[in-house]
PDB file of C-alpha atoms in Angstrom:
ATOM      1  CA  GLY N  25      -2.729  -2.086 -11.065  1.00 92.00           C
ATOM      2  CA  GLY N  26      -4.882   0.360 -12.989  1.00 95.00           C
ATOM      3  CA  TYR N  27      -2.023   1.260 -15.283  1.00 97.00           C
ATOM      4  CA  GLN N  28      -1.161  -2.404 -15.814  1.00 96.00           C
ATOM      5  CA  GLY N  29      -4.771  -3.183 -16.728  1.00 97.00           C
ATOM      6  CA  ILE N  30      -4.709  -0.378 -19.283  1.00 98.00           C
ATOM      7  CA  MET N  31      -1.422  -1.654 -20.649  1.00 97.00           C
ATOM      8  CA  ASP N  32      -2.964  -5.071 -21.220  1.00 97.00           C
ATOM      9  CA  ILE N  33      -5.802  -3.439 -23.162  1.00 98.00           C
ATOM     10  CA  LEU N  34      -3.324  -1.399 -25.214  1.00 98.00           C
ATOM     11  CA  GLN N  35      -1.545  -4.575 -26.178  1.00 98.00           C
ATOM     12  CA  THR N  36      -4.884  -6.006 -27.352  1.00 97.00           C
ATOM     13  CA  LEU N  37      -5.604  -2.778 -29.237  1.00 97.00           C
ATOM     14  CA  LYS N  38      -2.242  -3.097 -30.952  1.00 97.00           C
ATOM     15  CA  GLU N  39      -3.140  -6.630 -32.063  1.00 97.00           C
ATOM     16  CA  LYS N  40      -6.569  -5.505 -33.355  1.00 96.00           C
ATOM     17  CA  ALA N  41      -5.047  -2.567 -35.269  1.00 96.00           C
ATOM     18  CA  THR N  42      -2.392  -4.835 -36.770  1.00 96.00           C
ATOM     19  CA  GLN N  43      -5.072  -7.337 -37.752  1.00 95.00           C
ATOM     20  CA  ALA N  44      -7.188  -4.592 -39.364  1.00 95.00           C
ATOM     21  CA  ALA N  45      -4.180  -3.171 -41.251  1.00 94.00           C
ATOM     22  CA  ASP N  46      -4.158  -6.344 -43.348  1.00 92.00           C
ATOM     23  CA  ASP N  47      -5.487  -5.275 -46.729  1.00 88.00           C
ATOM     24  CA  ALA N  48      -7.052  -8.711 -47.259  1.00 91.00           C
ATOM     25  CA  LEU N  49      -9.841  -7.941 -44.769  1.00 92.00           C
ATOM     26  CA  SER N  50     -13.264  -6.874 -45.930  1.00 93.00           C
ATOM     27  CA  SER N  51     -14.932  -3.671 -44.714  1.00 92.00           C
ATOM     28  CA  SER N  52     -17.441  -5.681 -42.666  1.00 95.00           C
ATOM     29  CA  GLN N  53     -14.559  -7.501 -40.928  1.00 95.00           C
ATOM     30  CA  ARG N  54     -12.880  -4.180 -40.151  1.00 96.00           C
ATOM     31  CA  THR N  55     -16.180  -2.775 -38.876  1.00 96.00           C
ATOM     32  CA  ALA N  56     -16.490  -5.735 -36.518  1.00 96.00           C
ATOM     33  CA  ILE N  57     -12.912  -5.229 -35.291  1.00 97.00           C
ATOM     34  CA  ASN N  58     -13.563  -1.478 -34.922  1.00 97.00           C
ATOM     35  CA  SER N  59     -16.550  -2.310 -32.683  1.00 97.00           C
ATOM     36  CA  GLN N  60     -14.228  -4.354 -30.481  1.00 97.00           C
ATOM     37  CA  VAL N  61     -11.723  -1.494 -30.419  1.00 97.00           C
ATOM     38  CA  ASN N  62     -14.423   0.947 -29.277  1.00 97.00           C
ATOM     39  CA  LYS N  63     -15.392  -1.410 -26.454  1.00 97.00           C
ATOM     40  CA  LEU N  64     -11.748  -1.684 -25.414  1.00 97.00           C
ATOM     41  CA  LEU N  65     -11.404   2.098 -25.396  1.00 97.00           C
ATOM     42  CA  ALA N  66     -14.512   2.304 -23.190  1.00 97.00           C
ATOM     43  CA  GLN N  67     -12.934  -0.263 -20.890  1.00 98.00           C
ATOM     44  CA  ILE N  68      -9.805   1.921 -20.560  1.00 97.00           C
ATOM     45  CA  ASP N  69     -12.036   4.825 -19.501  1.00 97.00           C
ATOM     46  CA  ASP N  70     -13.860   2.553 -17.020  1.00 97.00           C
ATOM     47  CA  ILE N  71     -10.538   1.556 -15.470  1.00 97.00           C
ATOM     48  CA  THR N  72      -9.496   5.193 -15.070  1.00 97.00           C
ATOM     49  CA  ASP N  73     -12.820   5.967 -13.382  1.00 96.00           C
ATOM     50  CA  GLU N  74     -12.805   2.928 -11.095  1.00 96.00           C
ATOM     51  CA  THR N  75      -9.184   2.884  -9.939  1.00 96.00           C
ATOM     52  CA  LYS N  76      -9.457   4.479  -6.495  1.00 95.00           C
ATOM     53  CA  PHE N  77      -7.735   4.587  -3.123  1.00 92.00           C
ATOM     54  CA  ASN N  78      -9.463   6.116  -0.073  1.00 93.00           C
ATOM     55  CA  GLY N  79     -12.133   7.439  -2.394  1.00 93.00           C
ATOM     56  CA  MET N  80      -9.632   9.314  -4.610  1.00 95.00           C
ATOM     57  CA  LYS N  81      -9.378   8.429  -8.279  1.00 95.00           C
ATOM     58  CA  LEU N  82      -5.779   7.597  -9.088  1.00 96.00           C
ATOM     59  CA  VAL N  83      -5.223   7.349 -12.834  1.00 96.00           C
ATOM     60  CA  ASN N  84      -7.712   9.821 -14.309  1.00 95.00           C
ATOM     61  CA  GLY N  85      -5.529  12.930 -13.732  1.00 93.00           C
ATOM     62  CA  ASP N  86      -7.119  13.941 -10.410  1.00 94.00           C
ATOM     63  CA  PHE N  87      -4.288  12.500  -8.291  1.00 95.00           C
ATOM     64  CA  SER N  88      -1.871  15.376  -8.724  1.00 93.00           C
ATOM     65  CA  SER N  89       0.713  16.925  -6.349  1.00 93.00           C
ATOM     66  CA  LYS N  90      -0.277  14.825  -3.327  1.00 94.00           C
ATOM     67  CA  THR N  91       2.188  15.080  -0.436  1.00 94.00           C
ATOM     68  CA  PHE N  92       3.077  11.908   1.461  1.00 91.00           C
ATOM     69  CA  GLN N  93       4.732  12.138   4.899  1.00 89.00           C
ATOM     70  CA  THR N  94       7.639   9.673   4.802  1.00 87.00           C
ATOM     71  CA  GLY N  95       9.361  10.350   8.096  1.00 82.00           C
ATOM     72  CA  GLU N  96       9.126  12.156  11.403  1.00 81.00           C
ATOM     73  CA  ALA N  97      10.638  15.439  10.236  1.00 86.00           C
ATOM     74  CA  THR N  98       8.350  17.935   8.531  1.00 92.00           C
ATOM     75  CA  SER N  99      10.703  17.931   5.580  1.00 91.00           C
ATOM     76  CA  ASP N 100      10.403  14.150   5.147  1.00 90.00           C
ATOM     77  CA  THR N 101       7.835  14.254   2.402  1.00 92.00           C
ATOM     78  CA  MET N 102       7.365  12.989  -1.127  1.00 92.00           C
ATOM     79  CA  LEU N 103       5.265  14.714  -3.766  1.00 94.00           C
ATOM     80  CA  VAL N 104       3.308  12.240  -5.881  1.00 95.00           C
ATOM     81  CA  THR N 105       1.547  12.866  -9.204  1.00 95.00           C
ATOM     82  CA  LEU N 106      -0.079  10.111 -11.234  1.00 96.00           C
ATOM     83  CA  ASN N 107      -0.750  10.845 -14.902  1.00 97.00           C
ATOM     84  CA  ASN N 108      -4.095  10.636 -16.644  1.00 97.00           C
ATOM     85  CA  ALA N 109      -4.411   7.404 -18.575  1.00 97.00           C
ATOM     86  CA  ASP N 110      -7.867   7.632 -20.080  1.00 97.00           C
ATOM     87  CA  SER N 111      -8.329   7.163 -23.822  1.00 97.00           C
ATOM     88  CA  ALA N 112      -8.359  10.903 -24.521  1.00 97.00           C
ATOM     89  CA  ALA N 113      -5.155  11.572 -22.547  1.00 97.00           C
ATOM     90  CA  LEU N 114      -3.474   8.704 -24.398  1.00 97.00           C
ATOM     91  CA  SER N 115      -4.625  10.258 -27.708  1.00 96.00           C
ATOM     92  CA  LEU N 116      -6.741   7.237 -28.558  1.00 97.00           C
ATOM     93  CA  SER N 117     -10.243   8.655 -28.595  1.00 92.00           C
ATOM     94  CA  GLY N 118     -11.574   8.825 -32.091  1.00 90.00           C
ATOM     95  CA  ILE N 119      -9.301   6.215 -33.613  1.00 95.00           C
ATOM     96  CA  SER N 120     -11.030   4.198 -36.298  1.00 94.00           C
ATOM     97  CA  ILE N 121      -9.816   1.055 -37.996  1.00 95.00           C
ATOM     98  CA  THR N 122     -12.630   0.708 -40.528  1.00 95.00           C
ATOM     99  CA  THR N 123     -10.061   1.314 -43.286  1.00 95.00           C
ATOM    100  CA  GLN N 124      -6.575  -0.040 -43.890  1.00 94.00           C
ATOM    101  CA  SER N 125      -5.015   3.418 -43.572  1.00 94.00           C
ATOM    102  CA  GLY N 126      -7.019   4.095 -40.382  1.00 95.00           C
ATOM    103  CA  ALA N 127      -5.723   0.854 -38.924  1.00 96.00           C
ATOM    104  CA  THR N 128      -2.153   1.789 -39.789  1.00 95.00           C
ATOM    105  CA  SER N 129      -2.646   5.189 -38.200  1.00 96.00           C
ATOM    106  CA  ALA N 130      -4.146   3.519 -35.137  1.00 97.00           C
ATOM    107  CA  MET N 131      -1.105   1.296 -34.814  1.00 97.00           C
ATOM    108  CA  THR N 132       1.071   4.386 -34.522  1.00 97.00           C
ATOM    109  CA  SER N 133      -1.301   5.963 -31.965  1.00 97.00           C
ATOM    110  CA  VAL N 134      -1.354   2.816 -29.850  1.00 98.00           C
ATOM    111  CA  ASP N 135       2.460   2.574 -29.971  1.00 97.00           C
ATOM    112  CA  THR N 136       2.658   6.142 -28.683  1.00 97.00           C
ATOM    113  CA  ALA N 137       0.130   5.370 -25.959  1.00 98.00           C
ATOM    114  CA  ILE N 138       2.092   2.264 -24.932  1.00 98.00           C
ATOM    115  CA  SER N 139       5.264   4.346 -24.709  1.00 97.00           C
ATOM    116  CA  SER N 140       3.546   7.011 -22.600  1.00 97.00           C
ATOM    117  CA  LEU N 141       1.960   4.467 -20.286  1.00 97.00           C
ATOM    118  CA  SER N 142       5.255   2.674 -19.858  1.00 97.00           C
ATOM    119  CA  GLY N 143       6.696   5.942 -18.554  1.00 97.00           C
ATOM    120  CA  TYR N 144       3.790   6.297 -16.117  1.00 97.00           C
ATOM    121  CA  ILE N 145       4.352   2.767 -14.854  1.00 96.00           C
ATOM    122  CA  GLN N 146       8.035   3.489 -14.447  1.00 96.00           C
ATOM    123  CA  THR N 147       7.226   6.581 -12.385  1.00 95.00           C
ATOM    124  CA  VAL N 148       5.046   4.477 -10.080  1.00 95.00           C
ATOM    125  CA  GLY N 149       7.944   2.005  -9.815  1.00 94.00           C
ATOM    126  CA  ASN N 150      10.239   4.878  -8.803  1.00 94.00           C
ATOM    127  CA  TYR N 151       7.769   6.019  -6.115  1.00 93.00           C
ATOM    128  CA  LYS N 152       7.603   2.457  -4.840  1.00 92.00           C
ATOM    129  CA  ALA N 153      11.400   2.180  -4.696  1.00 92.00           C
ATOM    130  CA  ILE N 154      11.666   5.433  -2.771  1.00 90.00           C
ATOM    131  CA  LEU N 155       8.991   4.370  -0.306  1.00 89.00           C
ATOM    132  CA  THR N 156      10.639   0.957   0.147  1.00 89.00           C
ATOM    133  CA  SER N 157      13.932   2.688   0.917  1.00 87.00           C
ATOM    134  CA  LYS N 158      12.232   5.019   3.383  1.00 87.00           C
ATOM    135  CA  GLU N 159      10.495   2.027   4.997  1.00 85.00           C
ATOM    136  CA  SER N 160      13.841   0.268   5.465  1.00 84.00           C
ATOM    137  CA  ALA N 161      15.437   3.384   6.987  1.00 83.00           C
ATOM    138  CA  LEU N 162      12.488   3.889   9.366  1.00 83.00           C
ATOM    139  CA  SER N 163      12.502   0.235  10.338  1.00 85.00           C
ATOM    140  CA  LEU N 164      16.212   0.447  11.147  1.00 84.00           C
ATOM    141  CA  ALA N 165      15.675   3.637  13.177  1.00 82.00           C
ATOM    142  CA  ILE N 166      12.892   1.919  15.152  1.00 82.00           C
ATOM    143  CA  THR N 167      15.091  -1.111  15.798  1.00 86.00           C
ATOM    144  CA  ASN N 168      17.970   1.100  16.984  1.00 83.00           C
ATOM    145  CA  THR N 169      15.638   3.123  19.234  1.00 83.00           C
ATOM    146  CA  GLU N 170      14.221  -0.056  20.784  1.00 82.00           C
ATOM    147  CA  ALA N 171      17.729  -1.417  21.356  1.00 80.00           C
ATOM    148  CA  VAL N 172      18.789   1.766  23.155  1.00 79.00           C
ATOM    149  CA  ARG N 173      15.598   1.814  25.200  1.00 75.00           C
ATOM    150  CA  SER N 174      16.079  -1.810  26.148  1.00 73.00           C
ATOM    151  CA  SER N 175      19.701  -1.146  27.113  1.00 69.00           C
ATOM    152  CA  VAL N 176      18.682   1.751  29.354  1.00 66.00           C
ATOM    153  CA  GLU N 177      15.903  -0.264  30.963  1.00 65.00           C
ATOM    154  CA  ASP N 178      18.250  -3.220  31.536  1.00 65.00           C
ATOM    155  CA  ALA N 179      20.842  -0.949  33.130  1.00 63.00           C
ATOM    156  CA  ASP N 180      18.213   0.545  35.435  1.00 66.00           C
ATOM    157  CA  PHE N 181      16.971  -2.947  36.311  1.00 69.00           C
ATOM    158  CA  ALA N 182      20.485  -4.067  37.252  1.00 70.00           C
ATOM    159  CA  LYS N 183      20.941  -0.966  39.357  1.00 75.00           C
ATOM    160  CA  GLU N 184      17.697  -1.608  41.191  1.00 75.00           C
ATOM    161  CA  GLN N 185      18.624  -5.257  41.831  1.00 79.00           C
ATOM    162  CA  MET N 186      21.907  -4.075  43.370  1.00 80.00           C
ATOM    163  CA  GLU N 187      20.001  -1.650  45.605  1.00 82.00           C
ATOM    164  CA  VAL N 188      17.607  -4.429  46.742  1.00 81.00           C
ATOM    165  CA  MET N 189      20.534  -6.691  47.538  1.00 84.00           C
ATOM    166  CA  LYS N 190      22.250  -3.906  49.502  1.00 85.00           C
ATOM    167  CA  LEU N 191      19.064  -3.311  51.499  1.00 83.00           C
ATOM    168  CA  GLN N 192      18.686  -7.044  52.186  1.00 82.00           C
ATOM    169  CA  ILE N 193      22.281  -7.253  53.465  1.00 84.00           C
ATOM    170  CA  LEU N 194      21.702  -4.197  55.708  1.00 80.00           C
ATOM    171  CA  GLN N 195      18.493  -5.753  57.019  1.00 79.00           C
ATOM    172  CA  GLN N 196      20.193  -9.076  57.696  1.00 78.00           C
ATOM    173  CA  THR N 197      23.080  -7.255  59.437  1.00 80.00           C
ATOM    174  CA  ALA N 198      20.634  -5.327  61.595  1.00 74.00           C
ATOM    175  CA  LEU N 199      18.780  -8.531  62.521  1.00 73.00           C
ATOM    176  CA  ALA N 200      22.051 -10.299  63.323  1.00 75.00           C
ATOM    177  CA  SER N 201      23.140  -7.424  65.634  1.00 73.00           C
ATOM    178  CA  PHE N 202      19.882  -7.726  67.636  1.00 71.00           C
ATOM    179  CA  SER N 203      20.444 -11.396  68.310  1.00 61.00           C
TER     180      SER N 203
END
């Protein structure tokens, strides 16, 4: 979710940079757009600082080489690293669109950031696919284990019923012989 929020901001930044690259704009108009761009960059940094799980920041570069246990064997693990997506890591800090050439340069920087972030989102999608596959496998193993357990319990129950019936017949035979 943090990455997706940043991607939305990058799309807006791309629109602002494209708008500012129009040579028909005045310097005061570009300055106003540049102010909006700076606020959007600050918002990206806020998202990276505020995206947390269990108190750990996820998309600011701190969530690196975390091991997730994905099964009952000690070797059933998955190593997860989430890339830093703040404005500096995306090479966006310091961009300025107060000039037409600056706006054109910013368009290139934002395109590169979008490409990088797309890769990060794809990596998260891969982690999700792996975990979904592991979940399905574990669910199937649990179902199979429960089926076997149930089968064993049912077999024992049938055996005990036969034993009770045998004892009842013996008891009835004993009572009949006393009469």
